[in-house]
Short mmCIF file of C-alpha atoms and ligand atoms in Angstrom, two decimals:
data_model
loop_
_atom_site.label_atom_id
_atom_site.label_comp_id
_atom_site.label_asym_id
_atom_site.label_seq_id
_atom_site.Cartn_x
_atom_site.Cartn_y
_atom_site.Cartn_z
CA MET L 1 23.52 3.00 -12.44
CA THR L 2 24.17 5.71 -15.02
CA GLN L 3 23.89 9.39 -14.21
CA ASP L 4 20.56 9.52 -16.04
CA THR L 5 18.95 6.97 -13.76
CA ILE L 6 15.78 8.47 -12.28
CA VAL L 7 14.00 5.30 -11.19
CA SER L 8 15.59 2.62 -9.01
CA SER L 9 14.44 1.10 -5.74
CA TRP L 10 14.75 -2.47 -4.51
CA ASN L 11 13.50 -2.31 -0.95
CA ASP L 12 11.90 -0.07 1.67
CA PHE L 13 14.98 0.81 3.71
CA ASP L 14 17.98 1.87 1.62
CA PRO L 15 18.72 5.64 1.51
CA LEU L 16 15.74 7.40 -0.07
CA ARG L 17 16.52 10.07 -2.68
CA HIS L 18 13.29 10.54 -4.63
CA VAL L 19 9.70 9.87 -3.69
CA ILE L 20 6.11 10.64 -4.70
CA VAL L 21 3.78 12.09 -2.03
CA GLY L 22 0.00 11.85 -2.62
CA ARG L 23 -2.60 14.62 -2.66
CA ALA L 24 -6.08 14.72 -1.15
CA ASP L 25 -7.71 16.97 -3.80
CA HIS L 26 -11.21 15.95 -4.90
CA CYS L 27 -11.03 12.66 -2.96
CA CYS L 28 -14.34 10.85 -2.60
CA VAL L 29 -15.90 8.22 -0.42
CA PRO L 30 -16.74 5.69 -3.12
CA PRO L 31 -20.25 4.31 -3.73
CA SER L 32 -21.17 0.74 -2.95
CA GLU L 33 -19.31 -1.97 -4.91
CA PRO L 34 -18.27 -5.49 -3.88
CA ALA L 35 -14.64 -4.95 -2.79
CA VAL L 36 -15.24 -1.59 -1.08
CA ASP L 37 -18.30 -2.89 0.79
CA ASP L 38 -16.22 -5.68 2.18
CA LYS L 39 -13.52 -3.33 3.46
CA VAL L 40 -15.82 -0.94 5.32
CA PRO L 41 -16.67 -2.48 8.72
CA VAL L 42 -20.39 -3.12 9.38
CA ASP L 43 -20.51 -0.62 12.24
CA SER L 44 -18.69 2.13 10.29
CA LYS L 45 -20.42 5.49 9.83
CA MET L 46 -19.20 5.26 6.21
CA LYS L 47 -21.62 2.42 5.40
CA GLY L 48 -24.05 3.64 2.78
CA MET L 49 -22.57 7.11 2.30
CA TRP L 50 -20.61 8.24 -0.72
CA GLY L 51 -19.51 11.37 -2.54
CA PRO L 52 -16.87 14.10 -2.21
CA ARG L 53 -15.18 14.28 1.18
CA PRO L 54 -15.84 17.45 3.22
CA LEU L 55 -13.69 20.28 1.91
CA GLU L 56 -12.23 21.17 5.31
CA THR L 57 -10.94 17.60 5.69
CA VAL L 58 -9.36 17.76 2.22
CA GLU L 59 -7.65 21.02 3.15
CA ALA L 60 -6.40 19.68 6.47
CA ALA L 61 -5.03 16.52 4.81
CA ASN L 62 -3.34 18.53 2.06
CA GLU L 63 -1.71 20.82 4.59
CA GLN L 64 -0.10 17.84 6.31
CA LEU L 65 0.85 16.13 3.04
CA ASP L 66 2.46 19.39 1.84
CA GLY L 67 4.28 19.67 5.16
CA PHE L 68 5.58 16.11 4.84
CA ALA L 69 6.75 16.84 1.28
CA LYS L 70 8.62 19.97 2.51
CA LEU L 71 10.21 18.03 5.35
CA LEU L 72 11.50 15.37 2.93
CA GLU L 73 12.81 18.08 0.60
CA SER L 74 14.62 19.76 3.49
CA ARG L 75 16.53 16.48 3.87
CA GLY L 76 17.64 16.58 0.23
CA ILE L 77 15.00 14.14 -1.05
CA ARG L 78 13.36 14.99 -4.39
CA VAL L 79 9.58 14.97 -4.02
CA ASP L 80 7.08 14.75 -6.87
CA ARG L 81 3.31 15.03 -6.59
CA PRO L 82 0.54 13.43 -8.64
CA THR L 83 -1.84 15.47 -10.79
CA PRO L 84 -5.33 14.99 -9.32
CA ILE L 85 -8.27 14.70 -11.66
CA GLN L 86 -11.91 15.34 -10.75
CA TRP L 87 -12.52 12.06 -8.94
CA ASN L 88 -16.18 12.87 -8.44
CA GLN L 89 -17.19 11.55 -11.88
CA ALA L 90 -19.06 8.45 -12.90
CA VAL L 91 -16.93 6.10 -14.98
CA SER L 92 -17.70 3.03 -16.98
CA THR L 93 -15.91 0.35 -18.93
CA PRO L 94 -17.59 -2.33 -21.06
CA ASP L 95 -17.69 -4.44 -17.87
CA PHE L 96 -18.74 -2.18 -15.00
CA ARG L 97 -19.95 1.23 -13.96
CA THR L 98 -19.39 3.25 -10.80
CA PHE L 99 -20.73 6.67 -9.81
CA SER L 100 -17.45 8.08 -8.55
CA MET L 101 -13.74 7.40 -8.28
CA PHE L 102 -11.57 7.46 -5.15
CA GLY L 103 -8.59 9.89 -5.25
CA CYS L 104 -4.81 10.02 -5.50
CA MET L 105 -4.08 9.11 -1.94
CA PRO L 106 -2.35 6.79 -1.31
CA PRO L 107 0.17 6.32 -4.14
CA ARG L 108 1.69 3.25 -2.42
CA ASP L 109 -1.44 1.25 -3.30
CA VAL L 110 -1.08 1.91 -7.02
CA LEU L 111 2.63 2.07 -7.82
CA LEU L 112 5.00 -0.85 -7.32
CA THR L 113 8.63 0.12 -7.87
CA VAL L 114 10.95 -2.81 -8.49
CA GLY L 115 14.43 -1.79 -9.63
CA ASN L 116 14.10 0.45 -12.68
CA GLU L 117 10.46 -0.42 -13.16
CA ILE L 118 7.29 1.23 -11.85
CA LEU L 119 4.32 -1.07 -12.28
CA SER L 120 0.74 0.22 -11.98
CA ALA L 121 -1.23 -2.35 -10.02
CA ALA L 122 -4.27 -4.34 -11.14
CA MET L 123 -6.50 -3.01 -8.38
CA SER L 124 -9.66 -4.79 -7.28
CA PHE L 125 -11.71 -1.67 -6.41
CA ARG L 126 -13.72 -0.48 -9.40
CA CYS L 127 -13.53 3.08 -8.03
CA ARG L 128 -9.72 2.92 -8.26
CA TYR L 129 -9.55 1.62 -11.83
CA PHE L 130 -8.48 4.98 -13.29
CA GLU L 131 -6.36 6.17 -10.37
CA TYR L 132 -3.14 5.54 -12.34
CA LEU L 133 -4.06 8.55 -14.49
CA ALA L 134 -2.95 10.87 -11.66
CA TYR L 135 0.59 9.45 -12.00
CA TRP L 136 0.62 9.40 -15.80
CA PRO L 137 2.34 12.83 -16.11
CA LEU L 138 5.14 11.71 -13.76
CA MET L 139 5.57 8.33 -15.47
CA ASN L 140 5.73 10.03 -18.83
CA GLN L 141 8.30 12.50 -17.50
CA TYR L 142 10.50 9.74 -16.01
CA PHE L 143 10.20 7.87 -19.31
CA ARG L 144 11.68 10.89 -21.16
CA GLU L 145 14.38 11.56 -18.55
CA ASP L 146 15.57 8.02 -17.86
CA PRO L 147 16.48 5.78 -20.80
CA ASN L 148 16.28 2.67 -18.63
CA PHE L 149 12.96 3.39 -16.93
CA ARG L 150 10.42 0.59 -17.46
CA TRP L 151 6.95 2.14 -17.45
CA GLU L 152 4.67 -0.82 -16.87
CA GLN L 153 1.03 -1.61 -16.30
CA ALA L 154 -0.23 -4.93 -14.96
CA PRO L 155 -3.03 -6.55 -17.01
CA ARG L 156 -6.10 -4.39 -16.53
CA PRO L 157 -8.61 -6.46 -14.61
CA ARG L 158 -12.14 -6.66 -15.97
CA LEU L 159 -13.78 -6.48 -12.53
CA THR L 160 -17.03 -8.04 -13.68
CA ASP L 161 -19.22 -9.67 -11.04
CA GLU L 162 -17.17 -12.84 -11.61
CA SER L 163 -14.25 -11.18 -9.83
CA TYR L 164 -16.15 -11.16 -6.52
CA ARG L 165 -17.93 -13.77 -4.44
CA PRO L 166 -21.65 -12.98 -4.58
CA ASN L 167 -23.11 -11.39 -1.43
CA TYR L 168 -19.89 -11.94 0.48
CA GLY L 169 -20.59 -10.60 3.97
CA MET L 170 -23.50 -8.53 2.66
CA GLY L 171 -27.03 -8.10 4.00
CA LYS L 172 -28.21 -11.33 5.55
CA HIS L 173 -24.71 -12.74 5.03
CA ALA L 174 -23.18 -10.09 7.31
CA MET L 175 -20.37 -11.58 9.37
CA THR L 176 -19.23 -11.12 12.92
CA ILE L 177 -15.52 -10.50 13.46
CA GLU L 178 -15.15 -14.17 14.53
CA GLU L 179 -16.81 -15.31 11.29
CA ARG L 180 -14.58 -13.01 9.29
CA LEU L 181 -11.50 -14.42 11.01
CA GLU L 182 -12.64 -17.93 10.05
CA LYS L 183 -12.92 -16.85 6.42
CA VAL L 184 -9.48 -15.22 6.60
CA ALA L 185 -8.01 -18.42 8.04
CA ALA L 186 -9.63 -20.36 5.19
CA LYS L 187 -8.22 -17.72 2.76
CA GLU L 188 -11.69 -17.07 1.45
CA PHE L 189 -11.92 -13.41 0.52
CA VAL L 190 -14.41 -11.26 -1.37
CA THR L 191 -12.18 -11.41 -4.44
CA THR L 192 -12.09 -14.58 -6.55
CA GLU L 193 -9.30 -16.02 -8.67
CA VAL L 194 -10.73 -15.42 -12.16
CA GLU L 195 -8.04 -12.86 -13.01
CA PRO L 196 -4.95 -11.29 -11.40
CA MET L 197 -5.91 -8.55 -8.93
CA PHE L 198 -3.53 -6.78 -6.59
CA ASP L 199 -2.71 -3.56 -4.78
CA ALA L 200 0.95 -2.55 -4.81
CA ALA L 201 0.80 -1.99 -1.03
CA ASP L 202 0.35 -5.74 -0.52
CA VAL L 203 3.92 -6.26 -1.74
CA MET L 204 6.88 -5.94 0.61
CA ARG L 205 10.04 -5.53 -1.45
CA MET L 206 13.23 -6.98 -0.02
CA GLY L 207 15.75 -7.15 -2.85
CA LYS L 208 15.44 -10.48 -4.63
CA ASP L 209 12.39 -11.41 -2.57
CA LEU L 210 8.87 -10.05 -2.83
CA PHE L 211 6.60 -10.96 0.09
CA VAL L 212 3.00 -10.61 -1.01
CA GLN L 213 -0.01 -10.58 1.30
CA HIS L 214 -2.93 -12.75 0.21
CA GLY L 215 -6.01 -10.84 1.31
CA LEU L 216 -9.02 -9.01 0.05
CA THR L 217 -7.08 -6.78 -2.35
CA THR L 218 -4.56 -9.33 -3.69
CA ASN L 219 -5.24 -12.84 -4.93
CA ARG L 220 -3.11 -15.89 -5.72
CA THR L 221 -3.48 -15.42 -9.46
CA ALA L 222 -1.76 -12.04 -9.09
CA MET L 223 1.15 -13.72 -7.31
CA GLU L 224 1.48 -16.17 -10.19
CA TRP L 225 1.42 -13.23 -12.61
CA MET L 226 4.06 -11.38 -10.54
CA GLN L 227 6.35 -14.41 -10.48
CA ARG L 228 6.27 -14.62 -14.28
CA HIS L 229 6.61 -10.85 -14.63
CA PHE L 230 9.63 -10.70 -12.29
CA PRO L 231 11.39 -13.96 -13.25
CA ASN L 232 14.55 -13.05 -11.31
CA HIS L 233 12.65 -12.56 -8.06
CA ARG L 234 11.19 -15.00 -5.59
CA VAL L 235 7.55 -14.25 -4.87
CA HIS L 236 6.36 -15.48 -1.45
CA ALA L 237 2.73 -15.65 -0.43
CA VAL L 238 2.22 -14.50 3.14
CA ASN L 239 -0.97 -14.16 5.17
CA PHE L 240 -1.89 -12.90 8.59
CA PRO L 241 -4.75 -14.89 10.09
CA GLY L 242 -5.35 -12.40 12.95
CA ASP L 243 -6.54 -9.62 10.64
CA PRO L 244 -10.29 -9.58 9.93
CA TYR L 245 -9.80 -7.08 7.05
CA PRO L 246 -6.50 -8.09 5.47
CA ILE L 247 -5.59 -5.29 3.11
CA HIS L 248 -2.04 -4.02 2.49
CA ILE L 249 1.00 -5.37 4.25
CA ASP L 250 2.34 -2.03 5.49
CA ALA L 251 0.35 -1.83 8.73
CA THR L 252 1.13 -5.46 9.48
CA PHE L 253 4.71 -6.39 8.63
CA VAL L 254 7.26 -3.62 8.10
CA PRO L 255 11.03 -3.85 7.53
CA LEU L 256 13.19 -1.20 9.23
CA ARG L 257 16.64 -2.21 8.01
CA PRO L 258 18.32 -5.38 6.75
CA GLY L 259 17.79 -7.96 9.48
CA LEU L 260 14.92 -6.26 11.33
CA CYS L 261 11.13 -6.15 10.84
CA ILE L 262 8.27 -5.13 13.09
CA ASN L 263 5.13 -7.28 13.04
CA ASN L 264 1.67 -6.27 14.20
CA PRO L 265 1.13 -8.26 17.45
CA HIS L 266 -2.54 -8.83 16.53
CA ARG L 267 -1.60 -10.12 13.09
CA LYS L 268 1.35 -12.39 13.69
CA MET L 269 3.06 -14.02 10.78
CA PRO L 270 2.45 -17.78 11.05
CA GLU L 271 5.39 -19.85 12.33
CA GLU L 272 5.79 -21.63 9.01
CA GLN L 273 6.27 -18.34 7.16
CA ARG L 274 8.68 -16.96 9.77
CA LYS L 275 11.17 -19.72 9.08
CA ILE L 276 12.79 -17.97 6.13
CA PHE L 277 13.47 -14.93 8.36
CA ALA L 278 14.84 -16.97 11.27
CA LYS L 279 17.05 -19.00 8.95
CA ASN L 280 18.64 -15.83 7.63
CA ASP L 281 19.08 -14.23 11.08
CA TRP L 282 16.34 -11.66 10.70
CA GLU L 283 14.73 -10.45 13.87
CA ILE L 284 10.95 -9.97 13.95
CA VAL L 285 9.82 -7.69 16.78
CA ASP L 286 6.21 -7.06 17.90
CA ALA L 287 5.26 -3.51 16.96
CA ALA L 288 4.31 -1.09 19.75
CA MET L 289 0.61 -0.52 20.45
CA PRO L 290 -1.11 2.35 18.60
CA ALA L 291 -1.51 5.57 20.60
CA HIS L 292 -5.18 5.87 19.60
CA ASP L 293 -8.19 3.72 20.46
CA ASN L 294 -10.03 4.58 17.27
CA PRO L 295 -9.18 5.72 13.76
CA PRO L 296 -10.19 9.30 12.83
CA PRO L 297 -13.69 9.87 11.30
CA LEU L 298 -14.43 8.52 7.79
CA CYS L 299 -11.26 6.40 7.85
CA TYR L 300 -11.03 2.98 6.18
CA SER L 301 -7.90 1.93 7.98
CA SER L 302 -7.36 0.58 11.47
CA THR L 303 -5.44 2.24 14.31
CA TRP L 304 -2.42 0.21 13.15
CA LEU L 305 -1.45 2.99 10.78
CA SER L 306 0.75 3.65 13.82
CA MET L 307 3.37 1.29 12.35
CA ASN L 308 2.98 2.56 8.77
CA CYS L 309 6.32 4.36 8.71
CA LEU L 310 8.66 5.62 6.01
CA VAL L 311 12.26 4.53 6.43
CA LEU L 312 14.67 7.14 5.02
CA ASP L 313 17.80 5.04 5.57
CA HIS L 314 18.95 2.24 7.87
CA LYS L 315 19.07 4.62 10.84
CA THR L 316 16.26 7.11 10.16
CA VAL L 317 12.51 6.69 10.12
CA CYS L 318 9.46 8.95 9.78
CA VAL L 319 6.66 8.08 12.23
CA GLU L 320 3.31 9.85 12.63
CA ALA L 321 3.79 12.52 15.30
CA SER L 322 0.97 11.41 17.63
CA GLU L 323 2.13 7.76 17.68
CA VAL L 324 4.13 8.12 20.86
CA HIS L 325 4.51 4.39 21.57
CA GLN L 326 5.72 3.61 18.07
CA MET L 327 8.20 6.50 18.20
CA GLU L 328 9.55 5.31 21.53
CA GLN L 329 9.97 1.78 20.22
CA MET L 330 11.79 2.97 17.09
CA ASP L 331 14.13 4.96 19.30
CA LYS L 332 14.86 1.85 21.39
CA LEU L 333 15.51 -0.11 18.21
CA GLY L 334 18.28 2.36 17.43
CA MET L 335 16.51 4.50 14.83
CA GLU L 336 16.55 8.29 14.68
CA VAL L 337 12.84 9.19 14.67
CA ILE L 338 11.40 12.08 12.67
CA PRO L 339 7.87 12.84 13.93
CA VAL L 340 5.55 13.79 11.05
CA PRO L 341 2.02 15.12 11.70
CA LEU L 342 -0.18 13.21 9.24
CA ARG L 343 -3.24 12.02 11.12
CA ASP L 344 -5.54 14.37 9.18
CA ALA L 345 -4.62 12.42 6.03
CA TYR L 346 -5.40 8.96 7.48
CA ALA L 347 -9.02 9.01 6.32
CA PHE L 348 -7.86 9.40 2.73
CA GLY L 349 -6.45 5.90 2.64
CA GLY L 350 -3.43 5.59 4.82
CA GLY L 351 -0.45 6.78 6.80
CA ILE L 352 3.16 7.83 6.35
CA HIS L 353 4.18 4.86 4.18
CA CYS L 354 0.90 4.63 2.25
CA CYS L 355 0.98 8.30 1.23
CA THR L 356 4.31 7.87 -0.57
CA ALA L 357 5.73 5.77 -3.40
CA ASP L 358 9.41 5.13 -4.02
CA VAL L 359 11.13 6.48 -7.10
CA TYR L 360 14.80 6.21 -6.14
CA ARG L 361 16.71 4.65 -3.30
CA GLU L 362 20.43 4.01 -3.29
CA GLY L 363 21.61 0.41 -3.25
CA THR L 364 21.24 -2.62 -5.43
CA CYS L 365 19.21 -5.81 -5.59
CA GLU L 366 20.54 -7.84 -2.67
CA ASP L 367 19.79 -11.42 -1.77
CA TYR L 368 18.79 -11.21 1.91
CA PHE L 369 17.38 -14.74 2.04
CA PRO L 370 19.92 -16.94 0.22
O1 DAV P 401 -4.65 -1.86 9.30
O2 DAV P 401 -6.29 -0.97 8.24
C1 DAV P 401 -4.16 -0.15 6.42
C2 DAV P 401 -3.25 -0.15 5.25
C3 DAV P 401 -3.47 1.02 4.41
N1 DAV P 401 -2.62 1.00 3.26
C4 DAV P 401 -5.16 -1.45 8.27
C5 DAV P 401 -4.37 -1.51 7.00
#
């Protein structure tokens, strides 16, 4: 790496030097649309509501996000922040319309860093179609500063009605959790395969290998696209049949250091897919139980944000400060734990890992699964 290198990151555990932390400004609960409707559980208070989130919740989330940014800076990590736009605007393309956007939390969903490239994802939520704009100033800046930075954008999906199964789980087709689990086992999600669609947070980067969760935000066509886009990588499809709302891999399967991952005990990786880890002497440990019985109000995510941690290096990890069981487990696994209060930001789309995106970690592209 030359001195001018700004962007480089191959995994989620090598020493972190530069990161983006999201902001809650102007975040909205999005209006009804096929992919969002499928994510919000039937019994959620969020069903049917949309519009700007209450100001006091935005302020509380921002206070914690700012605190997390300061903490990272105090450890010598460079922190950049997105530039929020007014998300409470109707937008349209030739193919769809929506009455509001979403926000610029969490960056991990949008930005996939692979080596010296940052790729904006082809997201399946219409309300998130323009979210990359919040990161445009940073991408443009890195492009000027770093002669090797690859500023990339996955093919923009059209997100017409063809991209979604009609009436999936809606109205009279509403599903019980058991019915949802059957669909998940059959890999039948709200999204179809007419075009590549993915969220960056469905991709777990481990050097030469990219493990990609097939779920409601990422389809098989996207994996095929990724394999052609990253010809020197191996793209592996993974899925977790125990998860009724499979979205994003980072509350399900999380690497802590080379050779060690934690796996959500309710969403176990199938035996067949574990083989590659066993064969290469990786240990997969059941994650500790969440400290909370319920997510905070107006939150899309499950209580398993408990395991959504940010690894700073092979011995140090940031865990949400109220997640006592997860902190204790990390300690037992030999990690130094930094408690970070972030629960007020959960409702905005995720936890400690979600609210960040890698810009630079030390290290190179290793082959952990030869
Ligand atoms: O368990 O609800 C949350 C992941 C957010 N990025 C869950 C997944």
